Amino acid sequence: WYLLIVIMDLVKLWRNTPVAAIKGNDVDISRDVIISSARQGLTKAIAILGLKRSDYVGMPDYVGHCIIDFIGRKATPVPIKFLPQKYASAVLLYDQWGWQKTSIARLELKKKYQNIRIIWDRVDSLPLSFGDEAVNSENEADIQIFSLSKTLGAGGGGLVWIAGKGWLQQGTCLDASLIDGLSNILNDANLNKQFYSKIDGFIRNECICNTPNLDKWLRNNNINTATKKENSLRRDRIKIFDSTIMKSLPNWMQNQIRNDMLPAPGIFPIAVNGDIDIIAKDIYAKFRVGIPSVYHFNFNDSYLNPGWRKVLAIPLHSEIETSLLVNIVRYMHDNSIFVNNCTR
């Protein structure tokens, strides 16, 4: 069966294509609150909180360069472990790969940094409803940020929830003429994929307008319906990881798996025995999943005292077939790859 898998298309850690959920009569999120990207939402969050270059914003280890960039456009990002209590203005909390730490972890942070402003980066989390989840968690953060791109593959799109006010309104499209010109380039059939990706990325990151791909998806799809659909499919894939693997996870992660009302994570972290770099490349070669590299994951239910481990990253989005996940889990068992306790 390995031969059949090798010839399959590469399954990336995040979706290649958007979730399809045809518009009907169901209530949907207003397009007026969808901004170009969650990355832009980070910069908007800093501005909303009135932070400036002289303000220090705490960030987790191993955070992506894009986060450092978009926070650094307005304020000064600092790793949490180096964040001085006296000069801390805000902290960025990150639900890594959609795994949501308990309220105890957020209370621990607030106890150390009293009167701190909290920006909750939830871009990998996929709840049953973005609106309901934002309302239910309003008391836990000043700003919550969600992503339609990372969860639904929508070709861009971010949501910013402001405590006490609701969704941030998109405002006027300031780059309409620029977007029109760039759209003409994107529609050129002779444009190679590399150029297309760079132009599309520029629009998402720098333009105060939605990308053409996002606009098209929004016209034809219902966000709430797509969210419920993909949430259910993610949870179907989580169930493929058997009890032996589940028991290796810390309790806070097991609780999220059991509680269907919590957001569904998008990537499963696997701590392994043996040379993790070799194992990662072997799984990539055999199953065409993810990329042949290693990530770090914080298995502790704490933002202040992380427990980082090198892990394999296995996607849970619905582009990965359940049969493929079954074979990956079987491979891990056959080769005794996963560790029995991720917190050690």
Tab-separated table of C-alpha atoms in Angstrom:
chain	number	residue	atom	x	y	z
A	1	TRP	CA	0.000	0.000	0.000
A	2	TYR	CA	2.969	2.373	0.303
A	3	LEU	CA	3.229	2.554	-3.507
A	4	LEU	CA	-0.328	3.846	-3.816
A	5	ILE	CA	0.351	6.614	-1.318
A	6	VAL	CA	3.578	7.786	-2.933
A	7	ILE	CA	1.799	8.750	-6.157
A	8	MET	CA	-0.829	10.853	-4.367
A	9	ASP	CA	-0.733	14.648	-4.414
A	10	LEU	CA	1.068	16.364	-1.563
A	11	VAL	CA	-1.187	17.102	1.424
A	12	LYS	CA	0.029	20.312	3.045
A	13	LEU	CA	-0.307	21.287	6.682
A	14	TRP	CA	-2.964	23.827	5.729
A	15	ARG	CA	-5.606	23.534	3.023
A	16	ASN	CA	-4.746	23.990	-0.669
A	17	THR	CA	-8.355	24.649	-1.636
A	18	PRO	CA	-11.276	26.382	0.122
A	19	VAL	CA	-14.078	24.536	1.913
A	20	ALA	CA	-17.220	24.532	-0.222
A	21	ALA	CA	-20.476	25.465	1.523
A	22	ILE	CA	-22.958	26.910	-0.944
A	23	LYS	CA	-24.864	29.972	0.209
A	24	GLY	CA	-28.449	29.352	1.257
A	25	ASN	CA	-30.875	31.001	3.618
A	26	ASP	CA	-28.771	30.341	6.728
A	27	VAL	CA	-27.564	33.332	8.734
A	28	ASP	CA	-23.992	34.254	7.840
A	29	ILE	CA	-21.257	36.564	9.105
A	30	SER	CA	-21.483	40.005	7.524
A	31	ARG	CA	-18.886	40.670	4.846
A	32	ASP	CA	-18.365	44.091	6.433
A	33	VAL	CA	-16.369	42.526	9.290
A	34	ILE	CA	-14.033	40.396	7.163
A	35	ILE	CA	-10.620	42.030	6.769
A	36	SER	CA	-7.940	41.117	4.228
A	37	SER	CA	-6.004	38.756	6.508
A	38	ALA	CA	-5.514	37.775	10.134
A	39	ARG	CA	-1.952	39.096	9.832
A	40	GLN	CA	-3.315	42.564	9.189
A	41	GLY	CA	-5.570	41.926	12.172
A	42	LEU	CA	-2.509	41.785	14.427
A	43	THR	CA	-1.444	45.292	13.400
A	44	LYS	CA	-5.015	46.536	13.770
A	45	ALA	CA	-5.166	45.009	17.271
A	46	ILE	CA	-2.044	46.948	18.300
A	47	ALA	CA	-3.591	50.159	16.972
A	48	ILE	CA	-6.951	49.513	18.686
A	49	LEU	CA	-5.180	49.068	22.021
A	50	GLY	CA	-3.335	52.353	21.478
A	51	LEU	CA	0.101	50.752	21.628
A	52	LYS	CA	3.181	52.408	20.165
A	53	ARG	CA	6.816	51.575	19.385
A	54	SER	CA	7.698	52.162	23.062
A	55	ASP	CA	5.238	49.425	24.142
A	56	TYR	CA	6.541	45.872	24.651
A	57	VAL	CA	4.324	43.023	23.451
A	58	GLY	CA	5.157	39.547	24.774
A	59	MET	CA	5.245	36.703	22.259
A	60	PRO	CA	5.741	32.918	22.494
A	61	ASP	CA	8.916	31.147	21.380
A	62	TYR	CA	9.141	29.813	17.809
A	63	VAL	CA	6.517	32.271	16.602
A	64	GLY	CA	6.368	32.856	12.848
A	65	HIS	CA	8.275	35.753	11.301
A	66	CYS	CA	5.013	37.135	9.913
A	67	ILE	CA	3.725	37.700	13.462
A	68	ILE	CA	6.913	39.487	14.485
A	69	ASP	CA	6.572	41.634	11.356
A	70	PHE	CA	2.938	42.675	11.786
A	71	ILE	CA	3.209	43.392	15.514
A	72	GLY	CA	6.537	45.134	14.981
A	73	ARG	CA	4.934	47.584	12.566
A	74	LYS	CA	3.330	49.393	15.509
A	75	ALA	CA	4.905	48.098	18.749
A	76	THR	CA	7.989	46.195	19.934
A	77	PRO	CA	7.705	42.377	20.111
A	78	VAL	CA	9.597	40.638	22.932
A	79	PRO	CA	9.765	36.893	23.782
A	80	ILE	CA	7.578	36.292	26.862
A	81	LYS	CA	10.476	34.763	28.790
A	82	PHE	CA	12.329	38.096	28.476
A	83	LEU	CA	9.282	40.348	28.994
A	84	PRO	CA	9.825	42.646	32.011
A	85	GLN	CA	6.775	42.908	34.274
A	86	LYS	CA	7.320	46.616	34.835
A	87	TYR	CA	7.314	47.530	31.149
A	88	ALA	CA	4.913	44.971	29.669
A	89	SER	CA	2.022	46.535	27.736
A	90	ALA	CA	0.446	43.491	26.059
A	91	VAL	CA	0.891	39.777	25.474
A	92	LEU	CA	0.054	37.729	22.393
A	93	LEU	CA	-1.448	34.340	23.268
A	94	TYR	CA	-1.344	31.716	20.536
A	95	ASP	CA	-3.542	28.638	20.271
A	96	GLN	CA	-0.838	26.655	18.520
A	97	TRP	CA	-2.353	24.610	15.676
A	98	GLY	CA	-5.768	25.154	17.236
A	99	TRP	CA	-4.977	23.515	20.600
A	100	GLN	CA	-6.603	25.775	23.175
A	101	LYS	CA	-5.043	25.980	26.617
A	102	THR	CA	-7.366	26.148	29.624
A	103	SER	CA	-8.487	29.330	31.375
A	104	ILE	CA	-6.036	28.431	34.156
A	105	ALA	CA	-3.148	29.212	31.792
A	106	ARG	CA	-4.593	32.635	30.989
A	107	LEU	CA	-5.234	33.383	34.670
A	108	GLU	CA	-1.613	32.468	35.427
A	109	LEU	CA	-0.488	35.015	32.871
A	110	LYS	CA	-2.796	37.755	34.181
A	111	LYS	CA	-1.602	37.125	37.730
A	112	LYS	CA	2.023	37.766	36.768
A	113	TYR	CA	1.325	40.663	34.406
A	114	GLN	CA	-1.430	42.619	36.127
A	115	ASN	CA	-3.418	45.043	33.948
A	116	ILE	CA	-1.804	43.521	30.846
A	117	ARG	CA	-3.685	43.774	27.529
A	118	ILE	CA	-4.230	40.394	25.891
A	119	ILE	CA	-4.354	39.679	22.155
A	120	TRP	CA	-5.544	36.123	21.557
A	121	ASP	CA	-4.259	34.700	18.282
A	122	ARG	CA	-6.757	31.947	17.399
A	123	VAL	CA	-5.994	31.709	13.693
A	124	ASP	CA	-5.600	27.903	13.706
A	125	SER	CA	-8.708	27.287	15.841
A	126	LEU	CA	-11.932	26.231	14.144
A	127	PRO	CA	-15.000	26.599	16.398
A	128	LEU	CA	-18.535	25.599	15.471
A	129	SER	CA	-19.269	29.319	15.115
A	130	PHE	CA	-16.761	32.175	15.092
A	131	GLY	CA	-19.346	34.555	16.529
A	132	ASP	CA	-20.472	32.303	19.377
A	133	GLU	CA	-16.877	31.421	20.267
A	134	ALA	CA	-15.830	35.079	20.372
A	135	VAL	CA	-18.763	36.003	22.627
A	136	ASN	CA	-18.205	33.066	24.978
A	137	SER	CA	-14.496	33.910	25.365
A	138	GLU	CA	-14.860	37.689	25.528
A	139	ASN	CA	-13.779	37.973	29.164
A	140	GLU	CA	-10.511	36.152	28.474
A	141	ALA	CA	-8.893	38.679	26.116
A	142	ASP	CA	-9.089	42.265	24.903
A	143	ILE	CA	-8.767	41.185	21.268
A	144	GLN	CA	-9.451	37.829	19.573
A	145	ILE	CA	-8.219	37.113	16.045
A	146	PHE	CA	-9.508	34.350	13.752
A	147	SER	CA	-8.511	33.331	10.219
A	148	LEU	CA	-10.704	32.172	7.331
A	149	SER	CA	-7.581	31.357	5.339
A	150	LYS	CA	-5.886	28.968	7.784
A	151	THR	CA	-9.097	27.218	8.850
A	152	LEU	CA	-11.240	27.216	5.695
A	153	GLY	CA	-8.668	27.857	2.946
A	154	ALA	CA	-10.692	30.888	1.869
A	155	GLY	CA	-7.877	32.702	0.058
A	156	GLY	CA	-7.399	35.265	2.815
A	157	GLY	CA	-9.779	36.723	5.360
A	158	GLY	CA	-9.466	37.579	9.041
A	159	LEU	CA	-11.859	38.407	11.876
A	160	VAL	CA	-11.014	40.691	14.803
A	161	TRP	CA	-13.222	40.649	17.922
A	162	ILE	CA	-12.933	43.610	20.314
A	163	ALA	CA	-14.102	42.935	23.870
A	164	GLY	CA	-17.230	44.940	24.656
A	165	LYS	CA	-17.682	46.057	21.041
A	166	GLY	CA	-17.840	43.008	18.776
A	167	TRP	CA	-16.365	42.466	15.329
A	168	LEU	CA	-14.086	45.124	13.897
A	169	GLN	CA	-15.641	46.666	10.796
A	170	GLN	CA	-13.569	46.413	7.623
A	171	GLY	CA	-13.963	50.043	6.581
A	172	THR	CA	-13.498	51.530	3.149
A	173	CYS	CA	-11.391	49.675	0.595
A	174	LEU	CA	-8.496	52.086	0.159
A	175	ASP	CA	-6.698	50.141	-2.545
A	176	ALA	CA	-9.511	49.396	-5.002
A	177	SER	CA	-7.710	50.704	-8.083
A	178	LEU	CA	-4.511	48.874	-7.142
A	179	ILE	CA	-6.473	45.654	-6.592
A	180	ASP	CA	-8.120	46.019	-10.011
A	181	GLY	CA	-4.717	46.339	-11.675
A	182	LEU	CA	-3.271	43.388	-9.777
A	183	SER	CA	-6.372	41.302	-10.546
A	184	ASN	CA	-5.745	41.749	-14.256
A	185	ILE	CA	-2.257	40.358	-13.765
A	186	LEU	CA	-3.577	37.431	-11.708
A	187	ASN	CA	-6.063	36.591	-14.464
A	188	ASP	CA	-3.264	36.235	-17.011
A	189	ALA	CA	-3.242	32.556	-17.953
A	190	ASN	CA	0.492	32.743	-18.676
A	191	LEU	CA	1.387	33.946	-15.167
A	192	ASN	CA	3.509	31.329	-13.404
A	193	LYS	CA	2.557	30.009	-9.953
A	194	GLN	CA	5.422	31.737	-8.164
A	195	PHE	CA	4.438	35.188	-9.416
A	196	TYR	CA	0.761	34.466	-8.692
A	197	SER	CA	1.566	33.477	-5.102
A	198	LYS	CA	3.672	36.593	-4.511
A	199	ILE	CA	1.036	38.966	-5.876
A	200	ASP	CA	-1.749	37.238	-3.950
A	201	GLY	CA	0.363	37.401	-0.774
A	202	PHE	CA	1.051	41.098	-1.325
A	203	ILE	CA	-2.674	41.827	-1.531
A	204	ARG	CA	-3.389	39.864	1.656
A	205	ASN	CA	-0.593	41.454	3.634
A	206	GLU	CA	-0.418	45.023	2.368
A	207	CYS	CA	-3.709	46.057	0.760
A	208	ILE	CA	-6.757	47.369	2.603
A	209	CYS	CA	-9.020	45.243	0.410
A	210	ASN	CA	-9.883	41.578	0.114
A	211	THR	CA	-8.139	39.422	-2.475
A	212	PRO	CA	-10.072	38.481	-5.643
A	213	ASN	CA	-10.037	34.826	-4.534
A	214	LEU	CA	-11.541	35.709	-1.141
A	215	ASP	CA	-14.214	37.898	-2.704
A	216	LYS	CA	-15.205	35.103	-5.063
A	217	TRP	CA	-15.391	32.571	-2.221
A	218	LEU	CA	-17.474	34.908	-0.043
A	219	ARG	CA	-19.965	35.504	-2.845
A	220	ASN	CA	-20.633	31.789	-3.241
A	221	ASN	CA	-20.219	30.302	0.234
A	222	ASN	CA	-21.691	30.599	3.720
A	223	ILE	CA	-18.996	30.997	6.402
A	224	ASN	CA	-21.108	29.551	9.220
A	225	THR	CA	-22.046	26.493	7.156
A	226	ALA	CA	-18.425	25.968	6.046
A	227	THR	CA	-17.219	26.283	9.644
A	228	LYS	CA	-19.600	23.636	10.981
A	229	LYS	CA	-18.762	21.321	8.083
A	230	GLU	CA	-14.973	21.551	8.433
A	231	ASN	CA	-15.141	21.396	12.240
A	232	SER	CA	-16.979	18.074	12.022
A	233	LEU	CA	-14.529	16.687	9.437
A	234	ARG	CA	-11.528	17.678	11.549
A	235	ARG	CA	-13.016	15.873	14.541
A	236	ASP	CA	-13.651	12.771	12.411
A	237	ARG	CA	-9.933	12.703	11.637
A	238	ILE	CA	-8.899	13.170	15.252
A	239	LYS	CA	-10.785	9.983	16.129
A	240	ILE	CA	-8.441	7.991	13.883
A	241	PHE	CA	-5.637	8.510	16.411
A	242	ASP	CA	-6.287	5.594	18.761
A	243	SER	CA	-6.431	5.548	22.565
A	244	THR	CA	-2.742	4.685	22.916
A	245	ILE	CA	-1.735	7.881	21.126
A	246	MET	CA	-4.442	9.911	22.898
A	247	LYS	CA	-3.217	8.817	26.319
A	248	SER	CA	0.260	10.114	25.509
A	249	LEU	CA	-1.180	13.649	25.381
A	250	PRO	CA	-1.515	15.862	28.470
A	251	ASN	CA	-4.960	16.160	30.064
A	252	TRP	CA	-5.752	19.619	28.675
A	253	MET	CA	-5.358	18.318	25.114
A	254	GLN	CA	-7.368	15.175	25.822
A	255	ASN	CA	-10.150	17.355	27.235
A	256	GLN	CA	-10.301	19.382	24.031
A	257	ILE	CA	-10.621	16.185	22.015
A	258	ARG	CA	-13.486	14.960	24.216
A	259	ASN	CA	-15.340	18.287	24.309
A	260	ASP	CA	-16.988	18.890	20.936
A	261	MET	CA	-18.006	22.403	22.010
A	262	LEU	CA	-14.371	23.528	22.016
A	263	PRO	CA	-12.695	24.531	18.729
A	264	ALA	CA	-11.339	21.700	16.601
A	265	PRO	CA	-7.524	21.739	16.220
A	266	GLY	CA	-6.019	21.654	12.746
A	267	ILE	CA	-2.708	19.817	13.228
A	268	PHE	CA	-1.865	16.827	15.429
A	269	PRO	CA	1.569	17.014	17.130
A	270	ILE	CA	3.378	13.685	17.477
A	271	ALA	CA	6.380	13.437	19.809
A	272	VAL	CA	8.506	10.540	18.580
A	273	ASN	CA	11.211	8.096	19.586
A	274	GLY	CA	14.389	7.999	17.511
A	275	ASP	CA	15.899	10.479	15.093
A	276	ILE	CA	12.979	12.786	14.415
A	277	ASP	CA	14.518	14.356	11.294
A	278	ILE	CA	14.904	10.960	9.625
A	279	ILE	CA	11.389	9.908	10.691
A	280	ALA	CA	9.879	13.144	9.358
A	281	LYS	CA	11.540	12.683	5.959
A	282	ASP	CA	10.502	9.018	5.842
A	283	ILE	CA	6.839	9.843	6.548
A	284	TYR	CA	6.958	12.640	4.000
A	285	ALA	CA	8.399	10.295	1.358
A	286	LYS	CA	5.944	7.483	2.058
A	287	PHE	CA	2.747	9.436	2.610
A	288	ARG	CA	3.229	12.804	0.857
A	289	VAL	CA	1.956	14.645	3.934
A	290	GLY	CA	3.140	17.980	5.282
A	291	ILE	CA	6.752	18.943	4.675
A	292	PRO	CA	9.932	17.018	5.557
A	293	SER	CA	10.867	19.111	8.577
A	294	VAL	CA	10.397	19.239	12.327
A	295	TYR	CA	8.420	21.659	14.472
A	296	HIS	CA	8.310	22.534	18.166
A	297	PHE	CA	5.096	22.214	20.184
A	298	ASN	CA	4.306	23.416	23.708
A	299	PHE	CA	2.676	20.495	25.535
A	300	ASN	CA	2.332	22.395	28.836
A	301	ASP	CA	-0.930	24.072	29.799
A	302	SER	CA	1.011	27.278	30.384
A	303	TYR	CA	2.135	30.291	28.389
A	304	LEU	CA	4.714	31.269	31.022
A	305	ASN	CA	6.317	27.855	31.548
A	306	PRO	CA	6.216	26.130	28.154
A	307	GLY	CA	7.214	22.537	27.585
A	308	TRP	CA	8.580	22.566	24.055
A	309	ARG	CA	9.267	19.310	22.242
A	310	LYS	CA	10.228	18.521	18.679
A	311	VAL	CA	7.245	16.957	16.947
A	312	LEU	CA	5.913	15.645	13.681
A	313	ALA	CA	3.024	17.756	12.382
A	314	ILE	CA	0.103	15.732	10.946
A	315	PRO	CA	-2.695	17.778	9.305
A	316	LEU	CA	-6.315	17.241	10.371
A	317	HIS	CA	-8.095	19.292	7.713
A	318	SER	CA	-10.496	17.542	5.363
A	319	GLU	CA	-8.139	17.464	2.366
A	320	ILE	CA	-6.325	14.555	4.008
A	321	GLU	CA	-8.268	11.367	3.372
A	322	THR	CA	-9.237	9.318	6.413
A	323	SER	CA	-7.759	6.205	4.790
A	324	LEU	CA	-4.397	7.967	4.518
A	325	LEU	CA	-4.488	8.921	8.196
A	326	VAL	CA	-5.290	5.317	9.096
A	327	ASN	CA	-2.158	4.197	7.238
A	328	ILE	CA	-0.014	6.854	8.933
A	329	VAL	CA	-1.219	5.769	12.388
A	330	ARG	CA	-0.573	2.129	11.476
A	331	TYR	CA	2.930	3.049	10.318
A	332	MET	CA	3.642	4.807	13.613
A	333	HIS	CA	2.505	1.768	15.577
A	334	ASP	CA	4.414	-0.704	13.413
A	335	ASN	CA	7.608	1.290	13.902
A	336	SER	CA	7.014	2.234	17.582
A	337	ILE	CA	7.469	5.885	16.668
A	338	PHE	CA	5.404	7.855	19.182
A	339	VAL	CA	6.398	8.388	22.822
A	340	ASN	CA	4.203	7.255	25.702
A	341	ASN	CA	4.167	10.580	27.537
A	342	CYS	CA	4.520	13.894	25.701
A	343	THR	CA	5.093	15.948	28.851
A	344	ARG	CA	8.339	14.209	29.880
